[in-house]
Short mmCIF file of N, CA and C in Angstrom, two decimals:
data_model
loop_
_atom_site.label_atom_id
_atom_site.label_comp_id
_atom_site.label_asym_id
_atom_site.label_seq_id
_atom_site.Cartn_x
_atom_site.Cartn_y
_atom_site.Cartn_z
N MET A 1 105.92 105.71 111.79
CA MET A 1 106.70 106.31 110.88
C MET A 1 105.89 106.62 109.77
N MET A 2 104.62 106.04 108.70
CA MET A 2 104.99 106.74 107.70
C MET A 2 103.65 107.42 107.78
N VAL A 3 103.19 107.47 108.98
CA VAL A 3 101.93 108.68 108.80
C VAL A 3 102.31 109.52 109.34
N ASP A 4 103.51 109.92 109.74
CA ASP A 4 104.26 111.07 110.55
C ASP A 4 104.63 112.00 108.91
N ILE A 5 104.97 110.81 108.04
CA ILE A 5 106.06 111.45 107.03
C ILE A 5 105.08 111.95 106.01
N LEU A 6 103.90 110.78 106.26
CA LEU A 6 102.52 111.64 105.14
C LEU A 6 101.87 112.78 105.54
N LYS A 7 101.84 113.01 106.66
CA LYS A 7 101.52 114.57 107.49
C LYS A 7 101.84 115.51 106.65
N GLU A 8 103.40 115.10 106.59
CA GLU A 8 104.25 116.10 106.25
C GLU A 8 104.64 116.69 104.53
N LEU A 9 104.11 115.35 103.69
CA LEU A 9 104.13 115.18 102.21
C LEU A 9 103.21 116.01 101.85
N ASP A 10 102.88 116.76 100.84
CA ASP A 10 101.75 117.94 99.96
C ASP A 10 100.73 116.77 99.54
N GLU A 11 99.47 117.34 98.43
CA GLU A 11 98.86 116.05 98.27
C GLU A 11 99.45 115.83 96.27
N ASP A 12 100.43 116.39 96.51
CA ASP A 12 101.22 116.22 95.11
C ASP A 12 101.96 114.65 95.42
N THR A 13 102.67 114.66 96.36
CA THR A 13 103.93 113.58 96.74
C THR A 13 103.55 112.83 97.48
N GLY A 14 102.06 113.02 98.48
CA GLY A 14 101.66 112.31 99.30
C GLY A 14 101.45 110.70 98.79
N PRO A 15 100.26 110.68 98.07
CA PRO A 15 99.95 109.39 96.57
C PRO A 15 101.18 109.09 96.87
N VAL A 16 102.47 109.19 95.68
CA VAL A 16 103.59 108.32 95.42
C VAL A 16 104.10 107.63 96.92
N ALA A 17 104.05 108.28 97.67
CA ALA A 17 104.69 107.69 99.42
C ALA A 17 104.07 106.90 99.20
N GLU A 18 102.60 107.16 99.79
CA GLU A 18 101.73 105.97 100.17
C GLU A 18 102.26 104.72 99.36
N ALA A 19 101.79 104.84 97.65
CA ALA A 19 101.50 103.86 96.79
C ALA A 19 103.11 103.50 97.01
N GLY A 20 104.09 103.51 97.36
CA GLY A 20 105.32 102.96 98.00
C GLY A 20 105.65 102.24 99.29
N TYR A 21 104.69 102.25 99.62
CA TYR A 21 104.32 101.93 101.40
C TYR A 21 103.61 100.60 100.89
N VAL A 22 103.22 100.47 100.32
CA VAL A 22 101.90 99.44 100.04
C VAL A 22 102.38 98.41 99.01
N THR A 23 103.14 99.04 97.93
CA THR A 23 103.39 98.21 96.73
C THR A 23 104.84 97.68 97.12
N GLY A 24 105.71 98.68 97.86
CA GLY A 24 107.31 97.84 97.50
C GLY A 24 107.88 98.59 96.23
N TRP A 25 107.08 99.05 95.13
CA TRP A 25 108.13 99.69 94.01
C TRP A 25 108.95 100.71 94.31
N ARG A 26 109.47 100.37 93.17
CA ARG A 26 110.60 101.91 93.37
C ARG A 26 110.04 103.19 92.75
N LYS A 27 110.62 103.81 93.41
CA LYS A 27 110.05 105.62 92.54
C LYS A 27 109.75 105.73 91.36
N GLY A 28 111.42 105.18 90.59
CA GLY A 28 111.00 105.43 89.30
C GLY A 28 109.67 104.69 88.86
N GLU A 29 109.91 103.16 89.26
CA GLU A 29 108.66 102.13 88.19
C GLU A 29 106.95 103.32 88.65
N LEU A 30 107.24 103.84 90.05
CA LEU A 30 105.64 104.71 90.48
C LEU A 30 105.20 105.58 89.84
N LEU A 31 106.84 106.40 89.21
CA LEU A 31 107.20 107.82 88.95
C LEU A 31 106.27 107.60 87.35
N SER A 32 106.74 106.89 86.67
CA SER A 32 106.45 106.47 85.78
C SER A 32 104.96 105.92 84.83
N ARG A 33 104.05 105.48 86.01
CA ARG A 33 102.69 104.67 85.81
C ARG A 33 102.00 105.94 85.09
N ARG A 34 101.09 105.57 84.16
CA ARG A 34 100.18 106.44 83.48
C ARG A 34 98.46 105.77 83.63
N TRP A 35 97.76 106.42 83.55
CA TRP A 35 96.05 105.70 84.01
C TRP A 35 95.83 104.49 82.64
N ARG A 36 96.58 104.58 81.99
CA ARG A 36 96.55 103.23 81.18
C ARG A 36 97.34 101.77 81.61
N HIS A 37 97.93 102.27 82.71
CA HIS A 37 98.59 100.93 83.43
C HIS A 37 97.27 100.68 84.71
N VAL A 38 96.36 101.41 84.70
CA VAL A 38 95.50 101.10 86.11
C VAL A 38 94.30 100.42 85.58
N ASP A 39 93.72 99.42 86.04
CA ASP A 39 92.29 99.28 85.72
C ASP A 39 91.60 99.06 86.83
N LEU A 40 90.80 100.08 87.50
CA LEU A 40 89.69 99.95 88.15
C LEU A 40 88.66 98.92 87.98
N GLU A 41 88.46 98.72 87.27
CA GLU A 41 87.43 97.48 87.02
C GLU A 41 87.97 96.29 87.65
N ASP A 42 89.00 95.60 87.03
CA ASP A 42 89.85 94.25 87.44
C ASP A 42 90.55 94.65 88.67
N GLY A 43 90.67 95.53 89.31
CA GLY A 43 91.61 96.19 90.51
C GLY A 43 92.93 95.72 90.50
N TRP A 44 93.73 96.55 89.53
CA TRP A 44 95.15 96.32 89.11
C TRP A 44 95.87 97.17 88.58
N LEU A 45 97.51 97.56 89.52
CA LEU A 45 98.11 98.26 89.42
C LEU A 45 99.11 97.73 88.05
N ARG A 46 99.66 98.01 87.12
CA ARG A 46 100.62 97.08 86.06
C ARG A 46 101.74 97.78 85.97
N LEU A 47 102.95 97.24 85.76
CA LEU A 47 104.08 97.84 85.25
C LEU A 47 104.15 96.54 84.43
N GLU A 48 104.07 96.84 82.91
CA GLU A 48 104.89 96.31 82.03
C GLU A 48 105.92 95.71 81.08
N PRO A 49 106.21 94.58 81.14
CA PRO A 49 107.30 93.96 80.42
C PRO A 49 108.42 94.92 79.74
N GLY A 50 109.28 94.97 80.31
CA GLY A 50 110.48 96.19 79.97
C GLY A 50 109.92 97.11 80.66
N GLU A 51 109.20 97.10 81.65
CA GLU A 51 109.28 98.98 82.17
C GLU A 51 110.39 98.36 83.42
N THR A 52 110.58 97.41 84.15
CA THR A 52 111.50 96.77 85.05
C THR A 52 112.51 97.58 85.42
N LYS A 53 113.28 97.43 86.22
CA LYS A 53 114.91 96.69 86.98
C LYS A 53 115.43 95.22 85.88
N ASN A 54 114.37 94.37 86.15
CA ASN A 54 114.68 93.13 85.79
C ASN A 54 113.94 92.90 84.59
N ASP A 55 113.36 94.11 83.88
CA ASP A 55 112.41 93.87 82.63
C ASP A 55 110.93 92.81 82.74
N GLU A 56 110.45 92.00 83.45
CA GLU A 56 109.92 91.77 83.97
C GLU A 56 108.04 92.50 84.44
N GLY A 57 107.23 92.21 83.56
CA GLY A 57 106.15 92.71 84.01
C GLY A 57 105.49 92.31 85.50
N ARG A 58 104.38 93.02 86.35
CA ARG A 58 104.15 92.98 87.42
C ARG A 58 102.69 93.81 87.43
N ASN A 59 101.63 92.80 88.17
CA ASN A 59 100.78 93.57 88.60
C ASN A 59 100.43 93.18 90.28
N TYR A 60 99.84 94.80 90.47
CA TYR A 60 99.74 94.65 91.91
C TYR A 60 98.17 94.95 92.48
N PRO A 61 97.40 93.84 93.43
CA PRO A 61 95.88 93.89 92.84
C PRO A 61 95.97 95.67 94.01
N LEU A 62 95.05 96.04 93.76
CA LEU A 62 94.16 97.30 94.51
C LEU A 62 93.17 96.96 95.63
N ILE A 63 94.03 96.70 96.63
CA ILE A 63 93.81 96.31 98.35
C ILE A 63 93.13 97.96 97.86
N PRO A 64 92.32 97.74 99.53
CA PRO A 64 91.60 98.93 99.49
C PRO A 64 92.48 100.27 100.16
N ARG A 65 93.59 100.35 100.18
CA ARG A 65 94.89 101.11 100.77
C ARG A 65 95.17 101.92 99.50
N LEU A 66 95.17 101.15 98.54
CA LEU A 66 95.96 101.14 97.17
C LEU A 66 94.89 102.50 96.31
N ARG A 67 94.07 101.66 95.93
CA ARG A 67 92.09 102.19 95.59
C ARG A 67 92.51 103.38 95.99
N GLU A 68 92.39 103.34 97.23
CA GLU A 68 92.21 104.72 98.16
C GLU A 68 93.00 106.00 97.28
N VAL A 69 94.03 105.51 97.31
CA VAL A 69 95.59 106.44 96.72
C VAL A 69 94.62 106.73 95.00
N ILE A 70 94.70 105.69 94.51
CA ILE A 70 94.46 105.75 92.94
C ILE A 70 92.65 106.82 92.78
N GLU A 71 91.78 106.29 93.27
CA GLU A 71 91.08 107.22 93.53
C GLU A 71 90.69 108.52 93.54
N ARG A 72 91.45 108.80 94.60
CA ARG A 72 92.02 110.02 95.11
C ARG A 72 93.01 111.18 93.36
N GLN A 73 93.40 110.18 93.70
CA GLN A 73 94.28 110.74 92.18
C GLN A 73 93.56 110.70 90.83
N TYR A 74 92.18 110.11 90.82
CA TYR A 74 91.34 110.27 89.57
C TYR A 74 90.83 111.47 89.74
N GLU A 75 90.42 112.11 90.95
CA GLU A 75 89.47 113.03 91.32
C GLU A 75 89.93 114.15 91.21
N ARG A 76 91.46 114.15 91.88
CA ARG A 76 91.85 115.24 91.25
C ARG A 76 92.35 115.12 89.99
N LYS A 77 92.95 114.12 89.38
CA LYS A 77 93.05 114.49 87.97
C LYS A 77 91.91 115.49 86.83
N ARG A 78 90.29 114.97 87.47
CA ARG A 78 89.45 115.07 86.55
C ARG A 78 89.15 116.77 86.96
N ASP A 79 89.65 117.15 88.21
CA ASP A 79 89.30 118.49 88.81
C ASP A 79 90.64 119.30 87.97
N ILE A 80 91.63 119.12 87.65
CA ILE A 80 92.41 119.69 87.02
C ILE A 80 92.42 119.65 85.16
N GLU A 81 91.94 118.38 84.96
CA GLU A 81 91.62 118.42 83.20
C GLU A 81 89.95 119.26 83.14
N ARG A 82 89.13 119.89 83.96
CA ARG A 82 87.54 119.98 84.16
C ARG A 82 88.38 121.83 83.93
N LYS A 83 89.16 122.41 85.10
CA LYS A 83 90.06 123.46 85.25
C LYS A 83 90.73 123.98 83.60
N THR A 84 91.24 122.95 83.41
CA THR A 84 91.80 123.24 82.60
C THR A 84 92.47 123.24 81.36
N GLY A 85 91.72 121.99 80.89
CA GLY A 85 90.78 121.85 79.53
C GLY A 85 92.04 120.48 79.30
N ARG A 86 93.15 120.46 79.93
CA ARG A 86 94.17 119.43 79.14
C ARG A 86 94.06 118.45 79.87
N ILE A 87 94.41 117.20 78.91
CA ILE A 87 95.04 115.81 79.96
C ILE A 87 95.87 115.24 80.53
N VAL A 88 95.56 114.84 82.02
CA VAL A 88 96.62 114.74 82.85
C VAL A 88 96.31 113.18 82.70
N ASP A 89 97.73 112.71 81.89
CA ASP A 89 98.02 111.30 81.90
C ASP A 89 98.54 110.80 82.74
N SER A 90 99.63 111.07 83.51
CA SER A 90 100.20 110.58 84.87
C SER A 90 99.59 110.07 85.59
N LEU A 91 99.69 109.31 86.29
CA LEU A 91 99.08 108.68 87.66
C LEU A 91 99.22 109.03 88.77
N PHE A 92 101.03 110.08 88.93
CA PHE A 92 101.26 110.53 90.20
C PHE A 92 101.20 111.96 89.23
N PHE A 93 101.12 113.25 89.58
CA PHE A 93 101.14 114.63 88.76
C PHE A 93 101.13 115.76 89.98
N ARG A 94 101.56 117.12 89.67
CA ARG A 94 101.79 118.15 90.89
C ARG A 94 100.17 118.45 89.95
N ARG A 95 100.01 119.91 90.98
CA ARG A 95 98.97 120.77 91.17
C ARG A 95 98.45 121.28 90.12
N ASN A 96 99.70 121.40 88.97
CA ASN A 96 99.28 121.60 87.13
C ASN A 96 99.14 120.87 86.79
N GLY A 97 99.03 119.51 86.90
CA GLY A 97 99.08 118.42 86.07
C GLY A 97 100.08 117.65 85.46
N GLU A 98 101.31 118.90 85.89
CA GLU A 98 102.22 118.26 84.90
C GLU A 98 103.14 116.81 85.72
N PRO A 99 103.50 115.86 84.95
CA PRO A 99 104.24 114.91 85.68
C PRO A 99 105.17 115.06 86.61
N ILE A 100 105.29 114.56 87.99
CA ILE A 100 105.83 114.33 88.66
C ILE A 100 107.27 113.77 88.27
N ARG A 101 108.40 114.35 88.13
CA ARG A 101 109.80 113.88 87.44
C ARG A 101 110.96 113.35 88.74
N ASP A 102 110.89 114.09 89.75
CA ASP A 102 111.36 114.20 90.59
C ASP A 102 110.53 114.87 92.53
N PHE A 103 111.17 113.82 93.26
CA PHE A 103 110.74 114.83 94.62
C PHE A 103 111.79 114.71 95.81
N ARG A 104 112.67 114.38 95.70
CA ARG A 104 113.69 113.65 96.34
C ARG A 104 113.69 115.22 97.82
N GLY A 105 113.73 116.06 97.19
CA GLY A 105 113.52 117.67 98.17
C GLY A 105 112.20 117.47 99.31
N ALA A 106 111.57 116.96 98.78
CA ALA A 106 110.44 117.34 99.35
C ALA A 106 110.50 115.98 100.24
N TRP A 107 110.69 115.07 99.58
CA TRP A 107 110.92 113.83 99.97
C TRP A 107 111.55 114.13 102.16
N GLU A 108 112.89 113.94 101.11
CA GLU A 108 114.11 114.97 102.17
C GLU A 108 113.43 115.72 103.74
N GLY A 109 112.79 116.88 103.25
CA GLY A 109 112.14 117.88 104.28
C GLY A 109 110.91 116.64 105.16
N ALA A 110 110.52 115.95 104.25
CA ALA A 110 108.90 115.90 105.28
C ALA A 110 109.56 114.47 105.90
N CYS A 111 111.05 114.04 105.79
CA CYS A 111 111.32 112.76 106.71
C CYS A 111 112.16 113.78 107.89
N LYS A 112 112.44 114.71 107.41
CA LYS A 112 112.95 115.53 108.43
C LYS A 112 112.20 116.01 109.33
N ARG A 113 111.32 117.00 108.94
CA ARG A 113 110.10 117.44 110.05
C ARG A 113 109.34 116.36 110.63
N ALA A 114 109.36 115.05 109.99
CA ALA A 114 108.68 113.53 110.77
C ALA A 114 109.41 113.32 111.82
N GLY A 115 110.60 113.59 111.85
CA GLY A 115 111.50 112.93 113.16
C GLY A 115 112.40 111.47 112.15
N HIS A 116 112.63 111.79 110.76
CA HIS A 116 113.07 110.56 110.47
C HIS A 116 114.32 111.13 109.58
N PRO A 117 115.21 111.67 110.00
CA PRO A 117 115.73 112.31 108.88
C PRO A 117 117.25 110.76 107.73
N GLY A 118 117.06 110.92 106.43
CA GLY A 118 118.14 109.92 106.71
C GLY A 118 117.33 109.05 105.96
N LEU A 119 116.24 108.96 105.94
CA LEU A 119 115.06 108.19 105.34
C LEU A 119 115.00 108.01 103.98
N LEU A 120 115.33 106.93 103.20
CA LEU A 120 115.37 107.09 101.69
C LEU A 120 113.96 106.12 101.33
N PHE A 121 113.58 106.84 99.92
CA PHE A 121 112.66 106.56 99.34
C PHE A 121 112.63 105.49 99.18
N HIS A 122 113.30 104.59 99.08
CA HIS A 122 113.64 103.00 98.85
C HIS A 122 113.86 102.20 100.08
N ASP A 123 113.48 102.84 100.89
CA ASP A 123 113.44 102.43 102.35
C ASP A 123 112.20 101.61 102.66
N LEU A 124 111.23 102.50 101.95
CA LEU A 124 109.77 101.59 101.98
C LEU A 124 109.50 100.29 101.06
N ARG A 125 110.53 100.24 100.27
CA ARG A 125 110.39 98.83 99.61
C ARG A 125 110.36 97.46 101.28
N ARG A 126 111.34 97.81 102.40
CA ARG A 126 111.37 97.12 103.04
C ARG A 126 110.48 97.25 104.17
N SER A 127 109.80 98.04 104.06
CA SER A 127 108.24 98.13 104.73
C SER A 127 107.48 97.36 103.96
N ALA A 128 107.37 97.58 102.91
CA ALA A 128 105.93 96.70 102.24
C ALA A 128 106.60 95.33 102.72
N VAL A 129 108.11 95.18 101.99
CA VAL A 129 108.50 93.52 102.13
C VAL A 129 108.14 92.40 103.83
N ARG A 130 108.16 94.04 104.65
CA ARG A 130 107.91 93.53 105.91
C ARG A 130 106.74 93.20 106.01
N ASN A 131 105.42 94.11 105.53
CA ASN A 131 104.23 94.46 105.76
C ASN A 131 103.31 92.94 105.62
N LEU A 132 104.30 92.54 103.98
CA LEU A 132 104.01 91.44 103.34
C LEU A 132 103.92 90.02 104.34
N VAL A 133 105.11 89.90 104.73
CA VAL A 133 105.92 88.94 105.41
C VAL A 133 104.54 88.98 107.31
N ARG A 134 104.53 89.98 107.11
CA ARG A 134 103.20 89.78 108.46
C ARG A 134 102.14 89.41 107.99
N ALA A 135 101.44 89.88 106.75
CA ALA A 135 100.70 89.40 106.13
C ALA A 135 100.16 87.91 105.98
N GLY A 136 101.62 87.20 106.29
CA GLY A 136 101.61 86.20 105.79
C GLY A 136 101.32 85.26 104.01
N ILE A 137 101.42 85.99 103.69
CA ILE A 137 102.12 86.13 102.40
C ILE A 137 102.91 85.55 102.04
N PRO A 138 102.21 83.96 101.19
CA PRO A 138 103.77 83.38 100.44
C PRO A 138 105.25 84.45 99.76
N GLN A 139 106.23 83.80 100.56
CA GLN A 139 107.27 84.37 100.06
C GLN A 139 107.29 84.94 98.51
N LEU A 140 106.95 83.66 97.56
CA LEU A 140 106.93 83.75 96.28
C LEU A 140 105.86 84.31 95.79
N VAL A 141 104.69 84.86 96.40
CA VAL A 141 103.76 85.56 96.00
C VAL A 141 104.11 86.75 96.41
N ALA A 142 104.86 87.36 97.29
CA ALA A 142 105.79 88.78 97.77
C ALA A 142 106.50 89.15 97.17
N MET A 143 107.34 88.11 96.52
CA MET A 143 108.55 88.72 95.67
C MET A 143 107.96 88.59 94.03
N GLN A 144 107.07 87.46 93.76
CA GLN A 144 106.19 88.45 92.45
C GLN A 144 105.56 90.12 92.80
N LEU A 145 105.02 90.39 93.72
CA LEU A 145 104.37 91.39 93.96
C LEU A 145 105.15 92.57 93.95
N THR A 146 106.12 92.57 94.77
CA THR A 146 107.75 93.72 94.93
C THR A 146 108.24 93.66 93.46
N GLY A 147 108.41 92.70 93.01
CA GLY A 147 109.57 92.56 91.90
C GLY A 147 110.77 91.76 92.44
N HIS A 148 111.17 91.00 93.03
CA HIS A 148 112.46 90.72 93.48
C HIS A 148 112.47 88.75 92.69
N LEU A 149 113.67 89.07 92.45
CA LEU A 149 114.07 87.95 91.87
C LEU A 149 114.47 86.70 92.56
N THR A 150 115.21 86.83 93.27
CA THR A 150 115.61 86.15 94.01
C THR A 150 115.23 86.22 95.78
N ALA A 151 115.75 84.65 96.19
CA ALA A 151 115.03 84.95 97.50
C ALA A 151 116.44 85.33 98.10
N SER A 152 117.53 85.38 98.12
CA SER A 152 118.46 85.99 99.27
C SER A 152 118.09 87.72 99.37
N VAL A 153 117.85 87.81 97.77
CA VAL A 153 118.00 90.04 97.50
C VAL A 153 116.38 90.30 98.80
N PHE A 154 115.27 89.01 98.48
CA PHE A 154 113.83 88.99 99.46
C PHE A 154 114.47 89.45 100.80
N LYS A 155 115.00 88.41 101.35
CA LYS A 155 115.69 88.09 102.27
C LYS A 155 116.07 89.58 103.33
N ARG A 156 116.85 90.25 102.10
CA ARG A 156 117.77 91.46 102.69
C ARG A 156 117.03 92.51 103.27
N TYR A 157 115.28 92.33 102.45
CA TYR A 157 114.23 93.10 102.21
C TYR A 157 113.54 92.73 103.86
N ALA A 158 113.14 90.99 103.87
CA ALA A 158 112.09 91.16 104.83
C ALA A 158 113.45 91.20 105.96
N ILE A 159 113.02 92.25 106.80
CA ILE A 159 113.83 92.53 108.03
C ILE A 159 113.10 92.62 109.38
N ILE A 160 113.46 91.20 109.76
CA ILE A 160 112.26 91.01 111.24
C ILE A 160 112.87 91.97 112.60
N ASP A 161 111.81 92.41 112.90
CA ASP A 161 112.14 93.54 114.22
C ASP A 161 110.91 92.98 115.10
N ARG A 162 111.28 93.67 116.05
CA ARG A 162 110.94 92.89 118.12
C ARG A 162 109.39 93.26 117.68
N SER A 163 108.58 93.80 117.06
CA SER A 163 107.39 93.88 117.16
C SER A 163 106.45 92.42 116.16
N MET A 164 107.70 92.23 115.05
CA MET A 164 107.28 90.71 114.57
C MET A 164 106.82 89.71 115.43
N LEU A 165 108.31 89.70 116.65
CA LEU A 165 108.56 88.66 116.98
C LEU A 165 107.92 88.99 118.15
N GLU A 166 107.46 89.83 118.96
CA GLU A 166 105.90 90.10 119.66
C GLU A 166 104.82 89.26 119.02
N GLU A 167 104.55 89.66 117.99
CA GLU A 167 103.24 88.73 117.66
C GLU A 167 103.58 87.50 117.00
N ALA A 168 104.49 86.85 117.08
CA ALA A 168 104.76 85.99 116.74
C ALA A 168 104.85 84.64 118.29
N GLY A 169 105.00 85.61 118.93
CA GLY A 169 104.57 85.38 120.77
C GLY A 169 103.24 85.05 120.83
N GLU A 170 102.41 86.20 120.66
CA GLU A 170 100.85 85.74 120.43
C GLU A 170 100.28 85.01 120.06
N LYS A 171 100.87 84.60 119.08
CA LYS A 171 100.10 83.20 117.84
C LYS A 171 100.37 82.35 118.66
N LEU A 172 101.92 82.03 119.24
CA LEU A 172 102.36 80.88 119.96
C LEU A 172 101.75 80.99 121.05
N SER A 173 100.78 81.70 121.69
CA SER A 173 100.14 81.56 123.02
C SER A 173 99.19 81.40 123.06
N GLU A 174 98.25 82.17 121.98
CA GLU A 174 96.84 81.63 121.48
C GLU A 174 96.89 80.47 120.49
N LEU A 175 98.46 79.63 119.97
CA LEU A 175 97.64 78.05 119.46
C LEU A 175 97.91 77.39 120.76
N TYR A 176 99.04 77.28 121.82
CA TYR A 176 99.12 76.55 122.80
C TYR A 176 98.30 76.16 124.09
N GLY A 177 97.60 78.00 124.20
CA GLY A 177 96.30 77.91 125.20
C GLY A 177 94.93 77.00 123.96
N SER A 178 95.12 76.71 123.06
CA SER A 178 93.93 76.37 122.52
C SER A 178 93.07 74.97 123.28
N ASP A 179 92.26 74.95 122.88
CA ASP A 179 91.91 73.45 123.48
C ASP A 179 92.15 72.64 122.44
N SER A 180 91.74 72.75 121.33
CA SER A 180 92.26 72.06 120.17
C SER A 180 93.74 71.31 120.17
N PHE A 181 94.43 72.01 120.52
CA PHE A 181 96.32 72.06 120.49
C PHE A 181 96.34 71.23 121.83
N ARG A 182 95.96 71.38 122.84
CA ARG A 182 95.76 70.56 123.72
C ARG A 182 95.41 69.18 123.33
N ARG A 183 94.52 68.64 123.12
CA ARG A 183 93.76 67.74 122.75
C ARG A 183 94.74 67.26 121.61
N SER A 184 94.85 67.60 120.91
CA SER A 184 95.89 67.14 119.54
C SER A 184 97.17 66.81 120.27
N ALA A 185 97.46 67.72 121.55
CA ALA A 185 99.06 66.83 121.74
C ALA A 185 99.10 65.94 122.89
N THR A 186 97.34 65.57 123.79
CA THR A 186 97.75 64.62 124.31
C THR A 186 97.39 63.47 123.47
N ARG A 187 97.05 63.63 122.54
CA ARG A 187 96.85 62.45 122.10
C ARG A 187 98.51 61.76 121.38
N ASP A 188 98.60 62.67 120.92
CA ASP A 188 100.20 62.60 119.98
C ASP A 188 101.16 62.16 121.47
N LEU A 189 100.97 62.37 122.80
CA LEU A 189 101.57 61.74 124.02
C LEU A 189 101.15 60.49 124.07
N GLU A 190 99.79 60.21 124.09
CA GLU A 190 99.32 58.76 124.27
C GLU A 190 99.65 57.51 123.02
N LYS A 191 99.83 58.11 121.94
CA LYS A 191 100.43 57.32 121.23
C LYS A 191 101.81 57.20 121.25
N ARG A 192 103.05 57.92 121.25
CA ARG A 192 103.76 57.80 121.97
C ARG A 192 104.47 57.18 122.88
N ASN A 193 103.34 56.93 123.83
CA ASN A 193 103.78 56.02 125.19
C ASN A 193 103.02 54.67 125.19
N GLY A 194 102.46 54.91 123.89
CA GLY A 194 101.57 53.69 123.86
C GLY A 194 100.70 53.45 124.64
#
């Protein structure tokens, strides 16, 4: 789904969507990022205290996919600055270097062309949460990354789909089929039967 939508977005709006898919951050949180919020050396994207819905700061590690998006943006920024002599301060910007303020029309059009009409940018938070859960990230860590304060709200975003259940089945099959599990289960049975 996301690959199809990214194909329909232009070089201005695609990076915002990709960052939203990875981080689960709200559109406003991403669009307000400036280059001072990016630490390429230590590998972090930051939201400062007071900049979030809950006023708490947040850091997201620059995992390879997110780093790639930001590095592409950095190259675009440098190119625009060389051509225009203007400083590009925003992390997400248009071809002329102006910050992106909104891209609802571009998003809606891309979703429609990709066969996913009605999908909201905010739905990327659900995708990010699902991916964090799939990756086995502990819930409290995932909540910190996405900015969810309560487990109840986080769970509303952590929608379990069929493929996740299939993955669980595959992992269980591997476990039950392993020699170490069989030996352990045999020992447990022998202890119980004394």
